[in-house]
Coordinates of C-alpha atoms and ligand atoms in Angstrom, one line a residue:
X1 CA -10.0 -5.1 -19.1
X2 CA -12.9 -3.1 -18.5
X3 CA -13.1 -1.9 -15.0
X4 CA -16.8 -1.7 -13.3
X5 CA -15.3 -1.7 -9.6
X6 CA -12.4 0.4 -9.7
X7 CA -11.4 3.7 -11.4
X8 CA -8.2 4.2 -12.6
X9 CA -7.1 8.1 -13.3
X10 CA -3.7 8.9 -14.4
X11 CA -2.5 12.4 -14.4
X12 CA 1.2 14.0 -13.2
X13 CA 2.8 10.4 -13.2
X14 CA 0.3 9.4 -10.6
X15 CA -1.7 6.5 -11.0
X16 CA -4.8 7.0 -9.0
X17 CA -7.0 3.7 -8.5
X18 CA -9.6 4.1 -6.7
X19 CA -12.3 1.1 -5.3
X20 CA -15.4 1.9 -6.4
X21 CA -17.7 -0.8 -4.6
X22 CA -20.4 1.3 -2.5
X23 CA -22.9 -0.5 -2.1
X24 CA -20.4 -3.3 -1.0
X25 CA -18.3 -1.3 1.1
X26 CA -16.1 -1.9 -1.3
X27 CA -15.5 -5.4 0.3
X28 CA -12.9 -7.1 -2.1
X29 CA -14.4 -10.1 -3.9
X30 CA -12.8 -11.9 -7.2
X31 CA -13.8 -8.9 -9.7
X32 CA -12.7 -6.2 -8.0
X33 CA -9.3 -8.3 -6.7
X34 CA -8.5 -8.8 -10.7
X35 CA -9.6 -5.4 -12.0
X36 CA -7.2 -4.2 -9.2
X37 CA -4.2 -6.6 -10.2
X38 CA -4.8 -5.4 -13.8
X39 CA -4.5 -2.0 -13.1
X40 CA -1.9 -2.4 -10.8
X41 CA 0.0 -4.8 -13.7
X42 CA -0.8 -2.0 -16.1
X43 CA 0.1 1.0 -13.8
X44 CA 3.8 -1.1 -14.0
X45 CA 4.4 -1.1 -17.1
X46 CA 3.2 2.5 -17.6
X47 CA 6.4 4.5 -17.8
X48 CA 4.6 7.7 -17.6
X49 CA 3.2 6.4 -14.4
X50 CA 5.9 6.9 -11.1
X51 CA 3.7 6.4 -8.3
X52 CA 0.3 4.7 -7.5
X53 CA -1.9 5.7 -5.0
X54 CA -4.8 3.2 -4.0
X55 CA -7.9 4.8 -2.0
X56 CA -11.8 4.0 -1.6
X57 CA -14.3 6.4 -0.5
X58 CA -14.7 8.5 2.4
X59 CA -17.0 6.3 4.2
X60 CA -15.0 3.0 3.5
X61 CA -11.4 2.2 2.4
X62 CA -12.6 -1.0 2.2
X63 CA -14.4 -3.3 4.4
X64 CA -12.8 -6.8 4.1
X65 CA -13.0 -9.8 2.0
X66 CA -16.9 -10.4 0.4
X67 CA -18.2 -11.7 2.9
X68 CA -21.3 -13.0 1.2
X69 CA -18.8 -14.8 -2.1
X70 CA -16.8 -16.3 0.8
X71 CA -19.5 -17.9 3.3
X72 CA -20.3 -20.9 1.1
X73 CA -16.9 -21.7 -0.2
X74 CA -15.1 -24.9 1.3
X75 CA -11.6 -25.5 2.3
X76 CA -11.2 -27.5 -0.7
X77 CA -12.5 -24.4 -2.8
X78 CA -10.6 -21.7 -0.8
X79 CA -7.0 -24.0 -0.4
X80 CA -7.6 -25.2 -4.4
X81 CA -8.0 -21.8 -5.9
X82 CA -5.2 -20.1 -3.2
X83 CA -7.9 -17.1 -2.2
X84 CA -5.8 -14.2 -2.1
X85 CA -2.8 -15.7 -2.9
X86 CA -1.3 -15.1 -6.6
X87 CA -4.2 -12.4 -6.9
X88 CA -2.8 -10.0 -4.5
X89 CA 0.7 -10.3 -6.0
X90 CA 0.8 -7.6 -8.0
X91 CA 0.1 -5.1 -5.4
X92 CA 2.6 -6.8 -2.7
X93 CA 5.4 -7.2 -5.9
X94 CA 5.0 -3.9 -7.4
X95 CA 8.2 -2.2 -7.9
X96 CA 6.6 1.0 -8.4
X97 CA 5.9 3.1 -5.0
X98 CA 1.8 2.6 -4.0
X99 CA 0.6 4.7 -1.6
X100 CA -2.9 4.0 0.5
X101 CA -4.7 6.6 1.1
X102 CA -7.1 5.3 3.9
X103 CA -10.4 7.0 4.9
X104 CA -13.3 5.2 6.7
X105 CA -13.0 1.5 7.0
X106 CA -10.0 -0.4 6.5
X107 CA -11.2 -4.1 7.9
X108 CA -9.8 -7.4 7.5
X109 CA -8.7 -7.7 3.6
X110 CA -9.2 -3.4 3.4
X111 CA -6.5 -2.8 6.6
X112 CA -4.6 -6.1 4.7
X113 CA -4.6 -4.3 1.3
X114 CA -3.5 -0.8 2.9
X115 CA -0.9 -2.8 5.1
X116 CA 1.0 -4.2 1.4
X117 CA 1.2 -0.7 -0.1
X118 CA 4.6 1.1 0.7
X119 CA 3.0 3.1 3.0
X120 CA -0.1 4.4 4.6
X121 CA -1.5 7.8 4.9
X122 CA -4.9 8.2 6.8
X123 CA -8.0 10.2 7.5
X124 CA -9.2 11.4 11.2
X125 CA -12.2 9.3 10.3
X126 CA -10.1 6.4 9.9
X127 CA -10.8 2.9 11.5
X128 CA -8.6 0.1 11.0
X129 CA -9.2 -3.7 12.5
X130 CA -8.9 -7.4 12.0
X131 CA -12.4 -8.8 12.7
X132 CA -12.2 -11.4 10.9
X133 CA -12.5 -14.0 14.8
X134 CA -16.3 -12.8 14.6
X135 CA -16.7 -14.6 11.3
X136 CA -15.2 -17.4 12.8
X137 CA -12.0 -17.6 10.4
X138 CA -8.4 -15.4 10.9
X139 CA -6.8 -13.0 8.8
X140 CA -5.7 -14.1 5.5
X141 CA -3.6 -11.5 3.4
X142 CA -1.2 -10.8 6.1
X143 CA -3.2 -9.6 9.3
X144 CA -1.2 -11.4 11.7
X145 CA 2.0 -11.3 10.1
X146 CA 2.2 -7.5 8.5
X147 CA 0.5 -6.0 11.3
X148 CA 2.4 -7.6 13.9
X149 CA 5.4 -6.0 12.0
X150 CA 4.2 -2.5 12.0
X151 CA 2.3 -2.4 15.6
X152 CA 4.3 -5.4 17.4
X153 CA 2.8 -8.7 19.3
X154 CA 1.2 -7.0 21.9
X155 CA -1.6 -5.1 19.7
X156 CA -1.1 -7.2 16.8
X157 CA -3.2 -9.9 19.4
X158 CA -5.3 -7.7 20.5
X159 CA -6.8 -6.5 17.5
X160 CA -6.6 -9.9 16.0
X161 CA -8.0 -11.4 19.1
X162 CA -11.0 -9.2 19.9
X163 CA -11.7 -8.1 16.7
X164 CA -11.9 -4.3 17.8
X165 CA -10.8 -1.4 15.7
X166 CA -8.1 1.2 16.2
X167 CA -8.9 4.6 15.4
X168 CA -6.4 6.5 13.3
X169 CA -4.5 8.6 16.3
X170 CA -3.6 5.1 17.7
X171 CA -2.6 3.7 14.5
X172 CA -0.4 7.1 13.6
X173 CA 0.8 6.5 17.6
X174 CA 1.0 2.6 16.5
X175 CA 3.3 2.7 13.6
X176 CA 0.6 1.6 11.1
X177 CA 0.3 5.3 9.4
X178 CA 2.5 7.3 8.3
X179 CA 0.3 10.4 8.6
X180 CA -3.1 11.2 9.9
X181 CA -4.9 14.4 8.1
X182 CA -8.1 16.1 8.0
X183 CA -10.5 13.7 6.1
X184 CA -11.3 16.6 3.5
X185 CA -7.3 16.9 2.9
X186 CA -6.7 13.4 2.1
X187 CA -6.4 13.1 -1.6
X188 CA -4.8 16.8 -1.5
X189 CA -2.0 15.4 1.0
X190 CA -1.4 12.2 -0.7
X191 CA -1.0 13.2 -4.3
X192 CA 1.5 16.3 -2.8
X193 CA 3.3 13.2 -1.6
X194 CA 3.1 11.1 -4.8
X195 CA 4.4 13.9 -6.5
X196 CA 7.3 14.2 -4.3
X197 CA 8.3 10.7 -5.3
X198 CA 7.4 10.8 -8.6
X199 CA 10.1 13.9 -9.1
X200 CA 13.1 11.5 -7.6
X201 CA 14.8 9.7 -9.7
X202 CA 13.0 6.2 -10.2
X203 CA 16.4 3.9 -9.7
X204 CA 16.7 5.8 -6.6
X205 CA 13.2 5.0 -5.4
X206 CA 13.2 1.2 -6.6
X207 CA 16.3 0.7 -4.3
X208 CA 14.4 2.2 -1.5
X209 CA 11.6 0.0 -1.9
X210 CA 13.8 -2.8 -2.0
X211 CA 16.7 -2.1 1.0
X212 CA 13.6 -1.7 2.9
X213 CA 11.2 -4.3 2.2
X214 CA 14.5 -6.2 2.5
X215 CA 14.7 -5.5 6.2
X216 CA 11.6 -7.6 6.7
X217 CA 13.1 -10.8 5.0
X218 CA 17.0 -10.5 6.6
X219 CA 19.3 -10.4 9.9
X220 CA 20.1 -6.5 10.6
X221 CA 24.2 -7.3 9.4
X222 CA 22.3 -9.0 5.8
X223 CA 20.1 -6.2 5.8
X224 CA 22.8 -3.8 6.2
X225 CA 25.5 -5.4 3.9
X226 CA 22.5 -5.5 1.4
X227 CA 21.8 -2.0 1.8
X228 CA 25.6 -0.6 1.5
X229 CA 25.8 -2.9 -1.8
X230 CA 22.7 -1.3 -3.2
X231 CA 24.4 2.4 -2.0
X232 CA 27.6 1.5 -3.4
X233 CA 25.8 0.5 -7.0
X234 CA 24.1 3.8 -7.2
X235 CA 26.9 5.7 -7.8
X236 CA 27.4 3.5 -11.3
X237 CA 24.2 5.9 -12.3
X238 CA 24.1 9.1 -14.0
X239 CA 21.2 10.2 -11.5
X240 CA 23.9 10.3 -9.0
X241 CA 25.9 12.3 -10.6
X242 CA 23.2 14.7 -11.3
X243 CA 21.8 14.6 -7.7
X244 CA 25.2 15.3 -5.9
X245 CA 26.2 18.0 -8.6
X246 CA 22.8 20.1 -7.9
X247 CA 23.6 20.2 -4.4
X248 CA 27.4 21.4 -5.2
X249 CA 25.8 24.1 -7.5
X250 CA 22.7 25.0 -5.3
X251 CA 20.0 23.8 -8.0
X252 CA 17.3 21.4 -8.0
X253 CA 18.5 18.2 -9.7
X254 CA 16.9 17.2 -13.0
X255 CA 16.7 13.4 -12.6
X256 CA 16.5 11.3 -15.8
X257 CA 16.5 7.7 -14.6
X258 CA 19.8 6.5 -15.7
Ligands
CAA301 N1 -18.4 -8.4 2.5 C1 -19.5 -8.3 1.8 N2 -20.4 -7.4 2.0 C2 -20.1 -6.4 2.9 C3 -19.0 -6.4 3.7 C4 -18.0 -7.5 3.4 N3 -16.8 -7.6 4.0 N4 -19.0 -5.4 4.5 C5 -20.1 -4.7 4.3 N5 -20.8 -5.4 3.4 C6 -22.1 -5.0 2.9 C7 -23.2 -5.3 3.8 O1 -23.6 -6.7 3.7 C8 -24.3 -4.3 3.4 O2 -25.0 -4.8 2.3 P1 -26.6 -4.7 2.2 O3 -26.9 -3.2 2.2 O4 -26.9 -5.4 0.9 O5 -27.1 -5.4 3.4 C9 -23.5 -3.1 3.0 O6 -22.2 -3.6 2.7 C10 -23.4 -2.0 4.0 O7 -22.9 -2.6 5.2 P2 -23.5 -2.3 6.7 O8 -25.0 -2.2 6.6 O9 -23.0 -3.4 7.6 O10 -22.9 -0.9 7.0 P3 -22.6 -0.3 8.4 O11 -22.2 1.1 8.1 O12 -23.7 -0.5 9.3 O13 -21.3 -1.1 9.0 C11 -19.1 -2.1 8.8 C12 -20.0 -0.9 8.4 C13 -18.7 -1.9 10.3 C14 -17.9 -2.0 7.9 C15 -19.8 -3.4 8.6 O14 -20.3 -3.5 7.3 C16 -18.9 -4.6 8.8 O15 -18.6 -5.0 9.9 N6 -18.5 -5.3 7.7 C17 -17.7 -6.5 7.7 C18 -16.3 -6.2 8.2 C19 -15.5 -7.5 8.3 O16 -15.8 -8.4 9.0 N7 -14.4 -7.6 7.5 C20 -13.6 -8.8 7.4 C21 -14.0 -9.6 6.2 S1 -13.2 -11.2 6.1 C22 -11.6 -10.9 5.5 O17 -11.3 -9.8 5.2 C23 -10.7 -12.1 5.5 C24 -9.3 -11.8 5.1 O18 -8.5 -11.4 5.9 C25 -8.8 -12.3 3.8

């Protein structure tokens, strides 16, 4: 596919995509939600590729759903076709590590999009919100049910009841970020971090991802039974080996993913 609203760089086992909407605000209509799914679906099955990174420009992360392909739509059109339903999967099933790298703007489907990466790293300039009660309609990619998660009920309301934006101290003081840096630093920051991951062994990493996200689906004893299984199974992999034996001889460990 060829992409006219994203770019997609791949360099050091990092799969940079970035949105590439300007004039838009990179608001996320049907084109740039597939180009992003097939670069994501691509990104996958890329085995030089061990961590994405998703990011928009400095002005906007991005600024919603399109506004302008939505407003004519019906309920038949929107409930028949499942907007944003399978077309976000591959983001929200990736089993690769994604990153967002927010600065600018992250509204509605943008601070939805950032919220179903692994994790968030933000700009000062940043300015998250769920404003989609002014156009008359809710969140639909997960702003009432991810946010709530990361911020909790009280300002998971608030934002989703007035519509008003959170700047990016409160959403590093929130729980929504993981880090806040200076907006020039941002890419610098996040591909030092995507690098990080990307040198860890990748078994290590999926079973991360999934002991976490698992925590959102489970009681706290499933979550933790399913945890100590997954801990238990690593040490059927080389990497393990490898990883405990560095520390015993005071080297860095040279993962290979087995
Ligand atoms: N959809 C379509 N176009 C959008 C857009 C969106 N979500 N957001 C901005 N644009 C367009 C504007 O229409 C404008 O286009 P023109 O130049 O052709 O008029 C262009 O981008 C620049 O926008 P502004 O002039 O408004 O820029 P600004 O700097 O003054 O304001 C902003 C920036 C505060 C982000 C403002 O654009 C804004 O409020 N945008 C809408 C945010 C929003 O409501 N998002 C929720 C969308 S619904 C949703 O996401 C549903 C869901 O959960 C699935």
């Amino acid at each position: 596919m060829a992409y006219e609203m994203i770019i997609v760089e791949i360099a050091d086992h990092i799969c940079v995509i970035k949105l590439n909407r300007p004039k838009a605000l990179n608001a996320l209509n049907g084109q740039l939600v597939a180009e992003l799914g097939d670069a994501v679906t691509h990104a996958e099955a890329n085995d030089k590729v061990r961590c994405m990174v998703i990011t928009g420009s400095e002005k906007v992360f991005a600024a919603g759903a399109d506004i302008i392909e939505m407003a004519e739509k019906t309920f038949v059109d929107v409930a028949s076709g499942d907007l944003f339903g399978a077309s976000m999967m591959p983001v929200q099933d990736a089993k690769k590590p994604i990153i967002a790298a927010v600065s600018g703007y992250a509204l509605g489907g943008g601070c939805e999009l950032a919220m179903m990466c692994d994790f968030i790293i933000c700009a000062d300039n940043a300015k998250f919100g769920q404003p989609e009660i002014n156009l008359g309609v809710i969140a639909g990619i997960g702003g009432t049910q991810r946010l709530t998660r990361f911020v909790g009920k009280s300002k998971a309301m608030d934002m989703n009841l007035t519509g008003r934006f959170m700047d990016a101290e409160e959403a590093e003081r929130s729980g929504l970020v993981s880090r806040v840096v200076p907006v020039k630093r941002l890419m610098e920051v996040t591909l030092d971090v995507a690098a990080k991951i990307a040198e860890k062994s990748q078994i290590s990493i999926k079973a991360v991802k999934d002991s976490v996200n698992r925590s959102y689906e489970t009681t706290l004893a499933e979550g933790l039974l399913f945890e100590r299984r997954v801990f238990h199974s690593m040490f059927a992999t080389d990497d393990q080996k490898e990883g405990m034996a560095a520390f015993v001889e005071k080297r860095e460990p040279q993962f290979r993913d087995k």
